[in-house]
Amino acid sequence: MSDFQIHLTESPRILALLGAGLSAPSGLPTFRGAGGLWWMHDAKQLSTPQAFDENPGLVWEFYLERRAAAKEARPNAAHFALAELARRVPEFNAISMNIDGLSERAGHPPAQISFLHGNLFSIRCTTCPHTIHDEAAEAIIAALTTALAHSSTSNLSAASVPTCPACHTGLLRPGVVWFGEALPSATLASLYAWIEAAPSIDTMLVIGTSAEVYPATAYIEAARKKLARVAVVNIEQEDPGLLGLEEQDWYFQGDAGDLVPEMLKKVVEELGNVELIDVKKITEVI
Ligand code: BJW
């Protein structure tokens, strides 16, 4: 740990890849492993356009439940510590695969985080580019929740899924990126520009991800090409060889909520010359 902490204080350019394990300490289930089953359905199988075509009601139920859980959840100490790191290190950039809104609620500066897989709180059309946010999205969610509560079968029927108010053709769906779908091109372009803006990246943090999903996982290799040393945080004891870890890298096994604040403590203290924010107090307030 101390070797890593010293390296981080000497790292002007830091990149982080954030996965579902970052939000696990906030009580949100991951995709793979123990949390990956939802009412006997494989969460990965539901995250596809095919699943939505076949049973839009079921897929909406999956997202309604996750949306409600994400709203109830609170950002944890790792979200806060990463947000604090971003405020202290101008060249820290995070790439999140999470759609739960917890990094945003922890105050992570928006210019220093990109969301690859969309957002649980937006809704979009399956056919046209129309996207719905905020109160308009809340109203649709409320209608879907009411339809589910009044369903005689306890399932949301396809007929309850609304069509797009703009094109009147496509069904409305969650504003997330499923398997086989393109990631937001502007986000990919700005990440590419950030990576190429300097000859090197000093540290690559890989937090709470199985690193199985592309193109997100390819950012680890991109950082390595820029000579980054990689630090993995994962609750599982993986064979480091599977992750392509090299001798100069670190593997921290444990809960991201405990490990990440500890890992970032030294750099935050040294750069800001202040104590790391009291995450427990902030969590209580939120
Ligand atoms: C803890 C912890 C604690 C637990 N503390 N740790 C190249 C090679 C091979 C395949 C492909 C390739 N390029 C593309 C593909 C295909 C595909 C893909 O990657 N397939 C793989 C499965 C092989 N990729 C795509 O389809 C992507 N699209 C694409 O490439 O499009 C190309 C295209 C171009 C132009 C036109 C059209 C197409 C899209 C991928 C979208 C993924 N979407 C999902 C759903 C998002 C919405 C939602 O959330 O519902 O994203 S799937 C799901 O997986 C979700 C996650 O963001 C993503 C990653 O999961 P993550 O975060 O790693 O979670 P887990 O559960 O896997 O791991 C959690 C980890 O945390 C575990 O390791 C735990 O041990 C650990 N953990 N508790 C620390 N407390």
mmCIF file of C-alpha atoms and ligand atoms in Angstrom:
data_model
loop_
_atom_site.group_PDB
_atom_site.id
_atom_site.type_symbol
_atom_site.label_atom_id
_atom_site.label_comp_id
_atom_site.label_asym_id
_atom_site.label_seq_id
_atom_site.Cartn_x
_atom_site.Cartn_y
_atom_site.Cartn_z
ATOM 1 C CA MET A 1 0.000 0.000 0.000
ATOM 2 C CA SER A 2 2.690 2.544 0.947
ATOM 3 C CA ASP A 3 4.608 1.843 -2.284
ATOM 4 C CA PHE A 4 1.413 2.567 -4.232
ATOM 5 C CA GLN A 5 0.584 5.672 -2.187
ATOM 6 C CA ILE A 6 4.015 7.155 -2.875
ATOM 7 C CA HIS A 7 3.718 6.397 -6.585
ATOM 8 C CA LEU A 8 0.333 8.126 -6.662
ATOM 9 C CA THR A 9 1.718 11.309 -5.089
ATOM 10 C CA GLU A 10 4.217 11.355 -7.958
ATOM 11 C CA SER A 11 1.521 10.790 -10.614
ATOM 12 C CA PRO A 12 0.312 13.923 -12.373
ATOM 13 C CA ARG A 13 -1.821 11.956 -14.870
ATOM 14 C CA ILE A 14 -4.183 9.370 -13.456
ATOM 15 C CA LEU A 15 -6.919 7.395 -15.190
ATOM 16 C CA ALA A 16 -9.517 5.195 -13.455
ATOM 17 C CA LEU A 17 -11.878 2.545 -14.795
ATOM 18 C CA LEU A 18 -14.872 2.152 -12.469
ATOM 19 C CA GLY A 19 -17.152 -0.900 -12.418
ATOM 20 C CA ALA A 20 -20.122 -2.265 -10.521
ATOM 21 C CA GLY A 21 -17.927 -3.283 -7.557
ATOM 22 C CA LEU A 22 -17.474 0.427 -6.748
ATOM 23 C CA SER A 23 -21.178 0.650 -5.933
ATOM 24 C CA ALA A 24 -21.392 -2.770 -4.228
ATOM 25 C CA PRO A 25 -20.530 -1.228 -0.819
ATOM 26 C CA SER A 26 -23.559 1.046 -1.360
ATOM 27 C CA GLY A 27 -25.694 -2.095 -1.557
ATOM 28 C CA LEU A 28 -26.151 -2.305 -5.342
ATOM 29 C CA PRO A 29 -25.661 -5.746 -6.906
ATOM 30 C CA THR A 30 -22.947 -6.443 -9.481
ATOM 31 C CA PHE A 31 -23.514 -8.220 -12.809
ATOM 32 C CA ARG A 32 -21.256 -11.191 -12.444
ATOM 33 C CA GLY A 33 -21.001 -13.366 -9.372
ATOM 34 C CA ALA A 34 -23.425 -13.453 -6.470
ATOM 35 C CA GLY A 35 -25.354 -10.293 -7.409
ATOM 36 C CA GLY A 36 -25.837 -11.247 -11.057
ATOM 37 C CA LEU A 37 -29.169 -12.990 -10.717
ATOM 38 C CA TRP A 38 -32.450 -11.077 -10.753
ATOM 39 C CA TRP A 39 -35.545 -13.225 -10.127
ATOM 40 C CA MET A 40 -33.730 -16.186 -11.717
ATOM 41 C CA HIS A 41 -32.790 -14.154 -14.788
ATOM 42 C CA ASP A 42 -29.151 -13.583 -15.650
ATOM 43 C CA ALA A 43 -28.639 -9.802 -15.428
ATOM 44 C CA LYS A 44 -26.343 -9.937 -18.488
ATOM 45 C CA GLN A 45 -29.036 -11.632 -20.583
ATOM 46 C CA LEU A 46 -31.482 -8.855 -19.745
ATOM 47 C CA SER A 47 -28.969 -6.191 -20.833
ATOM 48 C CA THR A 48 -29.505 -6.789 -24.544
ATOM 49 C CA PRO A 49 -31.710 -5.291 -27.262
ATOM 50 C CA GLN A 50 -32.904 -8.837 -28.021
ATOM 51 C CA ALA A 51 -34.254 -9.251 -24.479
ATOM 52 C CA PHE A 52 -36.130 -5.950 -24.849
ATOM 53 C CA ASP A 53 -37.571 -6.984 -28.232
ATOM 54 C CA GLU A 54 -38.748 -10.282 -26.786
ATOM 55 C CA ASN A 55 -40.126 -9.014 -23.496
ATOM 56 C CA PRO A 56 -40.030 -5.234 -23.008
ATOM 57 C CA GLY A 57 -42.148 -5.472 -19.857
ATOM 58 C CA LEU A 58 -39.696 -7.815 -18.138
ATOM 59 C CA VAL A 59 -36.682 -5.671 -19.055
ATOM 60 C CA TRP A 60 -38.473 -2.554 -17.806
ATOM 61 C CA GLU A 61 -39.241 -4.337 -14.493
ATOM 62 C CA PHE A 62 -35.523 -5.097 -14.130
ATOM 63 C CA TYR A 63 -34.629 -1.428 -14.651
ATOM 64 C CA LEU A 64 -37.498 -0.068 -12.505
ATOM 65 C CA GLU A 65 -36.198 -2.114 -9.603
ATOM 66 C CA ARG A 66 -32.585 -1.065 -10.145
ATOM 67 C CA ARG A 67 -33.614 2.565 -10.540
ATOM 68 C CA ALA A 68 -35.474 2.477 -7.231
ATOM 69 C CA ALA A 69 -32.500 0.775 -5.516
ATOM 70 C CA ALA A 70 -30.046 3.329 -6.933
ATOM 71 C CA LYS A 71 -32.238 6.185 -5.694
ATOM 72 C CA GLU A 72 -32.310 4.657 -2.217
ATOM 73 C CA ALA A 73 -28.560 3.944 -2.175
ATOM 74 C CA ARG A 74 -25.961 6.402 -0.947
ATOM 75 C CA PRO A 75 -22.547 7.055 -2.454
ATOM 76 C CA ASN A 76 -19.909 5.271 -0.396
ATOM 77 C CA ALA A 77 -16.471 6.307 0.843
ATOM 78 C CA ALA A 78 -14.830 5.255 -2.438
ATOM 79 C CA HIS A 79 -17.109 7.501 -4.543
ATOM 80 C CA PHE A 80 -16.309 10.431 -2.247
ATOM 81 C CA ALA A 81 -12.575 9.733 -2.229
ATOM 82 C CA LEU A 82 -12.470 9.599 -6.050
ATOM 83 C CA ALA A 83 -14.428 12.860 -6.269
ATOM 84 C CA GLU A 84 -11.936 14.439 -3.886
ATOM 85 C CA LEU A 85 -8.996 13.127 -5.917
ATOM 86 C CA ALA A 86 -10.535 14.733 -9.008
ATOM 87 C CA ARG A 87 -10.742 18.083 -7.240
ATOM 88 C CA ARG A 88 -7.090 17.875 -6.186
ATOM 89 C CA VAL A 89 -5.549 16.426 -9.363
ATOM 90 C CA PRO A 90 -6.558 18.318 -12.512
ATOM 91 C CA GLU A 91 -5.298 15.518 -14.747
ATOM 92 C CA PHE A 92 -7.279 12.774 -13.070
ATOM 93 C CA ASN A 93 -9.929 11.347 -15.356
ATOM 94 C CA ALA A 94 -12.407 8.570 -14.556
ATOM 95 C CA ILE A 95 -14.270 6.260 -16.921
ATOM 96 C CA SER A 96 -17.368 4.784 -15.320
ATOM 97 C CA MET A 97 -19.372 1.819 -16.553
ATOM 98 C CA ASN A 98 -21.944 2.468 -13.834
ATOM 99 C CA ILE A 99 -25.367 3.913 -14.523
ATOM 100 C CA ASP A 100 -26.480 4.414 -10.910
ATOM 101 C CA GLY A 101 -25.732 8.143 -10.467
ATOM 102 C CA LEU A 102 -23.669 7.611 -7.298
ATOM 103 C CA SER A 103 -20.437 9.235 -8.564
ATOM 104 C CA GLU A 104 -22.473 12.292 -9.588
ATOM 105 C CA ARG A 105 -24.142 12.419 -6.169
ATOM 106 C CA ALA A 106 -20.709 12.179 -4.499
ATOM 107 C CA GLY A 107 -19.818 15.409 -6.294
ATOM 108 C CA HIS A 108 -17.349 14.004 -8.832
ATOM 109 C CA PRO A 109 -16.552 16.978 -11.108
ATOM 110 C CA PRO A 110 -18.455 16.287 -14.372
ATOM 111 C CA ALA A 111 -15.503 17.320 -16.556
ATOM 112 C CA GLN A 112 -13.423 14.554 -14.951
ATOM 113 C CA ILE A 113 -15.703 11.560 -15.415
ATOM 114 C CA SER A 114 -17.219 9.897 -18.485
ATOM 115 C CA PHE A 115 -20.104 7.468 -18.429
ATOM 116 C CA LEU A 116 -19.756 4.760 -21.041
ATOM 117 C CA HIS A 117 -22.940 2.782 -20.487
ATOM 118 C CA GLY A 118 -25.548 5.531 -20.154
ATOM 119 C CA ASN A 119 -27.733 6.440 -17.234
ATOM 120 C CA LEU A 120 -30.523 4.724 -15.275
ATOM 121 C CA PHE A 121 -32.456 7.973 -15.012
ATOM 122 C CA SER A 122 -32.891 8.788 -18.683
ATOM 123 C CA ILE A 123 -35.247 7.188 -21.177
ATOM 124 C CA ARG A 124 -34.884 6.986 -24.923
ATOM 125 C CA CYS A 125 -36.710 5.811 -28.001
ATOM 126 C CA THR A 126 -35.825 2.462 -29.579
ATOM 127 C CA THR A 127 -36.330 3.926 -33.045
ATOM 128 C CA CYS A 128 -35.574 7.660 -33.175
ATOM 129 C CA PRO A 129 -32.957 9.757 -31.294
ATOM 130 C CA HIS A 130 -35.516 11.223 -28.856
ATOM 131 C CA THR A 131 -34.263 11.155 -25.233
ATOM 132 C CA ILE A 132 -36.222 12.062 -22.106
ATOM 133 C CA HIS A 133 -34.765 13.343 -18.798
ATOM 134 C CA ASP A 134 -35.770 14.771 -15.444
ATOM 135 C CA GLU A 135 -39.470 15.364 -14.662
ATOM 136 C CA ALA A 136 -40.688 13.980 -17.989
ATOM 137 C CA ALA A 137 -38.743 10.754 -17.327
ATOM 138 C CA GLU A 138 -40.053 10.638 -13.749
ATOM 139 C CA ALA A 139 -43.630 10.837 -15.055
ATOM 140 C CA ILE A 140 -43.054 7.852 -17.368
ATOM 141 C CA ILE A 141 -41.452 5.877 -14.537
ATOM 142 C CA ALA A 142 -44.416 6.683 -12.279
ATOM 143 C CA ALA A 143 -46.845 5.445 -14.958
ATOM 144 C CA LEU A 144 -44.860 2.211 -15.454
ATOM 145 C CA THR A 145 -44.690 1.654 -11.682
ATOM 146 C CA THR A 146 -48.452 2.144 -11.369
ATOM 147 C CA ALA A 147 -49.108 -0.241 -14.278
ATOM 148 C CA LEU A 148 -46.919 -2.859 -12.592
ATOM 149 C CA ALA A 149 -48.639 -2.410 -9.229
ATOM 150 C CA HIS A 150 -52.077 -2.886 -10.842
ATOM 151 C CA SER A 151 -51.097 -5.782 -13.070
ATOM 152 C CA SER A 152 -53.163 -8.896 -12.412
ATOM 153 C CA THR A 153 -50.198 -11.106 -13.346
ATOM 154 C CA SER A 154 -47.663 -9.129 -11.227
ATOM 155 C CA ASN A 155 -45.748 -8.580 -14.462
ATOM 156 C CA LEU A 156 -45.511 -5.534 -16.647
ATOM 157 C CA SER A 157 -47.197 -6.263 -19.975
ATOM 158 C CA ALA A 158 -45.730 -5.150 -23.302
ATOM 159 C CA ALA A 159 -48.891 -3.069 -23.795
ATOM 160 C CA SER A 160 -47.964 -0.974 -20.714
ATOM 161 C CA VAL A 161 -44.666 0.114 -22.266
ATOM 162 C CA PRO A 162 -45.224 3.581 -23.794
ATOM 163 C CA THR A 163 -44.343 4.585 -27.328
ATOM 164 C CA CYS A 164 -42.172 7.569 -28.126
ATOM 165 C CA PRO A 165 -43.946 10.967 -27.946
ATOM 166 C CA ALA A 166 -41.735 12.250 -30.798
ATOM 167 C CA CYS A 167 -41.971 9.571 -33.501
ATOM 168 C CA HIS A 168 -45.053 7.708 -32.154
ATOM 169 C CA THR A 169 -43.497 4.478 -33.444
ATOM 170 C CA GLY A 170 -40.706 3.136 -31.231
ATOM 171 C CA LEU A 171 -41.158 1.834 -27.705
ATOM 172 C CA LEU A 172 -39.498 3.826 -24.927
ATOM 173 C CA ARG A 173 -36.571 2.081 -23.229
ATOM 174 C CA PRO A 174 -34.011 2.824 -20.506
ATOM 175 C CA GLY A 175 -31.240 5.223 -21.596
ATOM 176 C CA VAL A 176 -28.439 2.681 -21.175
ATOM 177 C CA VAL A 177 -26.036 0.881 -23.519
ATOM 178 C CA TRP A 178 -26.734 -2.819 -23.992
ATOM 179 C CA PHE A 179 -24.515 -5.528 -25.461
ATOM 180 C CA GLY A 180 -24.057 -5.096 -29.194
ATOM 181 C CA GLU A 181 -24.875 -1.385 -29.045
ATOM 182 C CA ALA A 182 -22.502 1.453 -29.826
ATOM 183 C CA LEU A 183 -21.148 3.527 -26.962
ATOM 184 C CA PRO A 184 -21.693 7.320 -27.083
ATOM 185 C CA SER A 185 -19.334 8.485 -29.814
ATOM 186 C CA ALA A 186 -18.687 11.951 -28.319
ATOM 187 C CA THR A 187 -17.617 10.311 -25.046
ATOM 188 C CA LEU A 188 -15.268 7.925 -26.846
ATOM 189 C CA ALA A 189 -13.808 10.803 -28.848
ATOM 190 C CA SER A 190 -13.142 12.950 -25.784
ATOM 191 C CA LEU A 191 -11.527 10.041 -23.949
ATOM 192 C CA TYR A 192 -9.311 9.373 -26.946
ATOM 193 C CA ALA A 193 -8.321 13.054 -26.995
ATOM 194 C CA TRP A 194 -7.507 12.969 -23.259
ATOM 195 C CA ILE A 195 -5.354 9.851 -23.597
ATOM 196 C CA GLU A 196 -3.485 11.244 -26.586
ATOM 197 C CA ALA A 197 -3.044 14.722 -25.075
ATOM 198 C CA ALA A 198 0.158 13.726 -23.273
ATOM 199 C CA PRO A 199 2.918 11.185 -23.853
ATOM 200 C CA SER A 200 2.187 9.248 -20.680
ATOM 201 C CA ILE A 201 -0.333 8.203 -18.052
ATOM 202 C CA ASP A 202 1.292 7.548 -14.679
ATOM 203 C CA THR A 203 -1.309 5.427 -12.919
ATOM 204 C CA MET A 204 -4.312 3.396 -14.056
ATOM 205 C CA LEU A 205 -6.806 2.524 -11.291
ATOM 206 C CA VAL A 206 -9.096 -0.431 -12.056
ATOM 207 C CA ILE A 207 -11.804 -0.489 -9.404
ATOM 208 C CA GLY A 208 -14.522 -3.101 -8.942
ATOM 209 C CA THR A 209 -14.747 -4.477 -12.441
ATOM 210 C CA SER A 210 -14.468 -7.990 -13.849
ATOM 211 C CA ALA A 211 -12.765 -6.331 -16.840
ATOM 212 C CA GLU A 212 -14.719 -8.564 -19.214
ATOM 213 C CA VAL A 213 -16.706 -5.985 -21.121
ATOM 214 C CA TYR A 214 -15.301 -4.133 -24.126
ATOM 215 C CA PRO A 215 -14.518 -1.492 -25.177
ATOM 216 C CA ALA A 216 -14.307 -0.301 -21.517
ATOM 217 C CA THR A 217 -11.673 -2.872 -20.614
ATOM 218 C CA ALA A 218 -9.479 -1.781 -23.520
ATOM 219 C CA TYR A 219 -8.708 1.430 -21.612
ATOM 220 C CA ILE A 220 -6.505 -0.590 -19.253
ATOM 221 C CA GLU A 221 -4.340 -1.617 -22.191
ATOM 222 C CA ALA A 222 -4.431 1.910 -23.630
ATOM 223 C CA ALA A 223 -3.080 3.255 -20.329
ATOM 224 C CA ARG A 224 -0.428 0.550 -20.227
ATOM 225 C CA LYS A 225 0.719 1.623 -23.686
ATOM 226 C CA LYS A 226 1.172 5.068 -22.153
ATOM 227 C CA LEU A 227 3.445 3.431 -19.560
ATOM 228 C CA ALA A 228 0.926 3.475 -16.708
ATOM 229 C CA ARG A 229 1.394 1.293 -13.656
ATOM 230 C CA VAL A 230 -1.909 -0.465 -12.978
ATOM 231 C CA ALA A 231 -3.571 -0.776 -9.568
ATOM 232 C CA VAL A 232 -6.489 -3.205 -9.353
ATOM 233 C CA VAL A 233 -9.029 -3.128 -6.503
ATOM 234 C CA ASN A 234 -11.301 -6.147 -6.314
ATOM 235 C CA ILE A 235 -13.024 -8.083 -3.566
ATOM 236 C CA GLU A 236 -12.134 -11.378 -5.232
ATOM 237 C CA GLN A 237 -8.771 -12.995 -5.110
ATOM 238 C CA GLU A 238 -8.155 -13.387 -8.825
ATOM 239 C CA ASP A 239 -5.173 -14.903 -10.497
ATOM 240 C CA PRO A 240 -3.311 -11.687 -11.346
ATOM 241 C CA GLY A 241 -2.155 -13.375 -14.552
ATOM 242 C CA LEU A 242 -5.752 -13.346 -15.798
ATOM 243 C CA LEU A 243 -5.766 -9.587 -15.578
ATOM 244 C CA GLY A 244 -2.450 -9.316 -17.348
ATOM 245 C CA LEU A 245 -0.871 -7.795 -14.259
ATOM 246 C CA GLU A 246 2.804 -7.049 -14.560
ATOM 247 C CA GLU A 247 5.507 -6.923 -11.962
ATOM 248 C CA GLN A 248 5.250 -3.182 -11.372
ATOM 249 C CA ASP A 249 1.446 -3.350 -10.862
ATOM 250 C CA TRP A 250 -0.591 -3.696 -7.661
ATOM 251 C CA TYR A 251 -3.511 -5.944 -6.758
ATOM 252 C CA PHE A 252 -5.479 -4.851 -3.700
ATOM 253 C CA GLN A 253 -7.932 -7.475 -2.591
ATOM 254 C CA GLY A 254 -10.854 -6.199 -0.524
ATOM 255 C CA ASP A 255 -13.861 -3.937 -0.439
ATOM 256 C CA ALA A 256 -13.517 -0.836 -2.621
ATOM 257 C CA GLY A 257 -15.323 1.184 0.072
ATOM 258 C CA ASP A 258 -12.461 0.491 2.493
ATOM 259 C CA LEU A 259 -9.497 0.309 0.146
ATOM 260 C CA VAL A 260 -9.995 3.271 -2.182
ATOM 261 C CA PRO A 261 -10.040 6.000 0.529
ATOM 262 C CA GLU A 262 -6.923 4.436 2.040
ATOM 263 C CA MET A 263 -5.166 4.285 -1.339
ATOM 264 C CA LEU A 264 -5.923 7.936 -2.126
ATOM 265 C CA LYS A 265 -5.392 9.324 1.367
ATOM 266 C CA LYS A 266 -1.760 10.337 0.982
ATOM 267 C CA VAL A 267 -2.146 12.158 -2.327
ATOM 268 C CA VAL A 268 -5.234 13.993 -1.151
ATOM 269 C CA GLU A 269 -3.542 15.020 2.109
ATOM 270 C CA GLU A 270 -0.268 16.082 0.480
ATOM 271 C CA LEU A 271 -1.778 18.031 -2.370
ATOM 272 C CA GLY A 272 -4.452 19.758 -0.359
ATOM 273 C CA ASN A 273 -2.619 19.798 2.943
ATOM 274 C CA VAL A 274 -5.926 19.009 4.604
ATOM 275 C CA GLU A 275 -7.557 15.915 5.998
ATOM 276 C CA LEU A 276 -9.518 13.706 3.650
ATOM 277 C CA ILE A 277 -13.135 14.825 3.872
ATOM 278 C CA ASP A 278 -15.123 13.056 6.536
ATOM 279 C CA VAL A 279 -16.966 10.695 4.245
ATOM 280 C CA LYS A 280 -19.010 9.194 7.063
ATOM 281 C CA LYS A 281 -20.460 12.609 7.931
ATOM 282 C CA ILE A 282 -21.218 13.429 4.299
ATOM 283 C CA THR A 283 -22.840 10.031 3.774
ATOM 284 C CA GLU A 284 -25.049 10.686 6.799
ATOM 285 C CA VAL A 285 -26.115 14.066 5.394
ATOM 286 C CA ILE A 286 -26.934 12.570 1.986
HETATM 287 C C1 BJW B 1 -15.971 -5.651 -5.764
HETATM 288 C C2 BJW B 1 -16.839 -5.501 -4.719
HETATM 289 C C3 BJW B 1 -16.427 -4.641 -3.718
HETATM 290 C C4 BJW B 1 -17.774 -6.853 -6.020
HETATM 291 N N1 BJW B 1 -15.250 -4.028 -3.808
HETATM 292 N N2 BJW B 1 -14.798 -5.054 -5.846
HETATM 293 C C5 BJW B 1 -13.930 -7.133 -28.055
HETATM 294 C C6 BJW B 1 -13.678 -8.431 -27.655
HETATM 295 C C7 BJW B 1 -14.709 -9.266 -27.237
HETATM 296 C C8 BJW B 1 -16.022 -8.838 -27.215
HETATM 297 C C9 BJW B 1 -16.275 -7.557 -27.619
HETATM 298 C C10 BJW B 1 -15.251 -6.733 -28.027
HETATM 299 N N3 BJW B 1 -15.796 -5.540 -28.340
HETATM 300 C C11 BJW B 1 -17.128 -5.595 -28.141
HETATM 301 C C12 BJW B 1 -17.454 -6.809 -27.695
HETATM 302 C C13 BJW B 1 -18.839 -7.274 -27.371
HETATM 303 C C14 BJW B 1 -19.357 -6.793 -26.042
HETATM 304 C C15 BJW B 1 -18.497 -7.404 -24.948
HETATM 305 O O1 BJW B 1 -17.676 -6.773 -24.331
HETATM 306 N N4 BJW B 1 -18.726 -8.667 -24.648
HETATM 307 C C16 BJW B 1 -17.975 -9.335 -23.601
HETATM 308 C C17 BJW B 1 -18.945 -9.956 -22.608
HETATM 309 C C18 BJW B 1 -17.037 -10.304 -24.204
HETATM 310 N N5 BJW B 1 -19.381 -5.352 -25.931
HETATM 311 C C19 BJW B 1 -20.391 -4.637 -26.397
HETATM 312 O O2 BJW B 1 -21.339 -5.169 -26.948
HETATM 313 C C20 BJW B 1 -20.352 -3.131 -26.257
HETATM 314 N N6 BJW B 1 -20.679 -2.540 -27.510
HETATM 315 C C21 BJW B 1 -19.830 -2.505 -28.520
HETATM 316 O O3 BJW B 1 -18.681 -2.843 -28.440
HETATM 317 O O4 BJW B 1 -20.396 -2.020 -29.664
HETATM 318 C C22 BJW B 1 -19.667 -2.045 -30.886
HETATM 319 C C23 BJW B 1 -20.521 -1.338 -31.896
HETATM 320 C C24 BJW B 1 -19.965 -0.316 -32.644
HETATM 321 C C25 BJW B 1 -20.754 0.354 -33.593
HETATM 322 C C26 BJW B 1 -22.086 0.005 -33.776
HETATM 323 C C27 BJW B 1 -22.641 -1.015 -33.015
HETATM 324 C C28 BJW B 1 -21.852 -1.686 -32.069
HETATM 325 C C29 BJW B 1 -21.428 -2.638 -25.307
HETATM 326 C C30 BJW B 1 -21.233 -3.105 -23.913
HETATM 327 C C31 BJW B 1 -22.388 -2.612 -23.045
HETATM 328 C C32 BJW B 1 -22.399 -3.285 -21.683
HETATM 329 N N7 BJW B 1 -23.624 -2.958 -21.054
HETATM 330 C C33 BJW B 1 -23.839 -3.361 -19.664
HETATM 331 C C34 BJW B 1 -25.276 -2.968 -19.282
HETATM 332 C C35 BJW B 1 -25.374 -1.459 -19.074
HETATM 333 C C36 BJW B 1 -26.676 -1.066 -18.514
HETATM 334 C C37 BJW B 1 -26.907 -1.662 -17.159
HETATM 335 O O5 BJW B 1 -26.137 -1.437 -16.219
HETATM 336 O O6 BJW B 1 -27.901 -2.375 -17.037
HETATM 337 O O7 BJW B 1 -22.906 -2.713 -18.823
HETATM 338 S S1 BJW B 1 -23.532 -5.085 -19.349
HETATM 339 C C38 BJW B 1 -22.823 -4.877 -17.771
HETATM 340 O O8 BJW B 1 -21.410 -5.202 -17.756
HETATM 341 C C39 BJW B 1 -22.891 -3.364 -17.514
HETATM 342 C C40 BJW B 1 -21.611 -3.092 -16.813
HETATM 343 O O9 BJW B 1 -21.290 -1.722 -16.883
HETATM 344 C C41 BJW B 1 -20.658 -3.988 -17.547
HETATM 345 C C42 BJW B 1 -19.376 -4.244 -16.858
HETATM 346 O O10 BJW B 1 -19.554 -4.923 -15.695
HETATM 347 P P1 BJW B 1 -18.625 -4.652 -14.438
HETATM 348 O O11 BJW B 1 -18.784 -3.253 -13.985
HETATM 349 O O12 BJW B 1 -17.256 -5.119 -14.713
HETATM 350 O O13 BJW B 1 -19.371 -5.558 -13.372
HETATM 351 P P2 BJW B 1 -19.169 -7.085 -13.038
HETATM 352 O O14 BJW B 1 -20.365 -7.509 -12.272
HETATM 353 O O15 BJW B 1 -18.796 -7.867 -14.234
HETATM 354 O O16 BJW B 1 -17.912 -7.093 -12.096
HETATM 355 C C43 BJW B 1 -17.954 -6.528 -10.801
HETATM 356 C C44 BJW B 1 -16.600 -6.751 -10.178
HETATM 357 O O17 BJW B 1 -16.588 -6.100 -8.921
HETATM 358 C C45 BJW B 1 -16.282 -8.240 -9.921
HETATM 359 O O18 BJW B 1 -14.965 -8.511 -10.382
HETATM 360 C C46 BJW B 1 -16.372 -8.374 -8.402
HETATM 361 O O19 BJW B 1 -15.444 -9.328 -7.875
HETATM 362 C C47 BJW B 1 -16.006 -6.968 -7.964
HETATM 363 N N8 BJW B 1 -16.594 -6.579 -6.674
HETATM 364 N N9 BJW B 1 -17.943 -6.326 -4.965
HETATM 365 C C48 BJW B 1 -14.456 -4.298 -4.914
HETATM 366 N N10 BJW B 1 -17.205 -4.473 -2.624
#
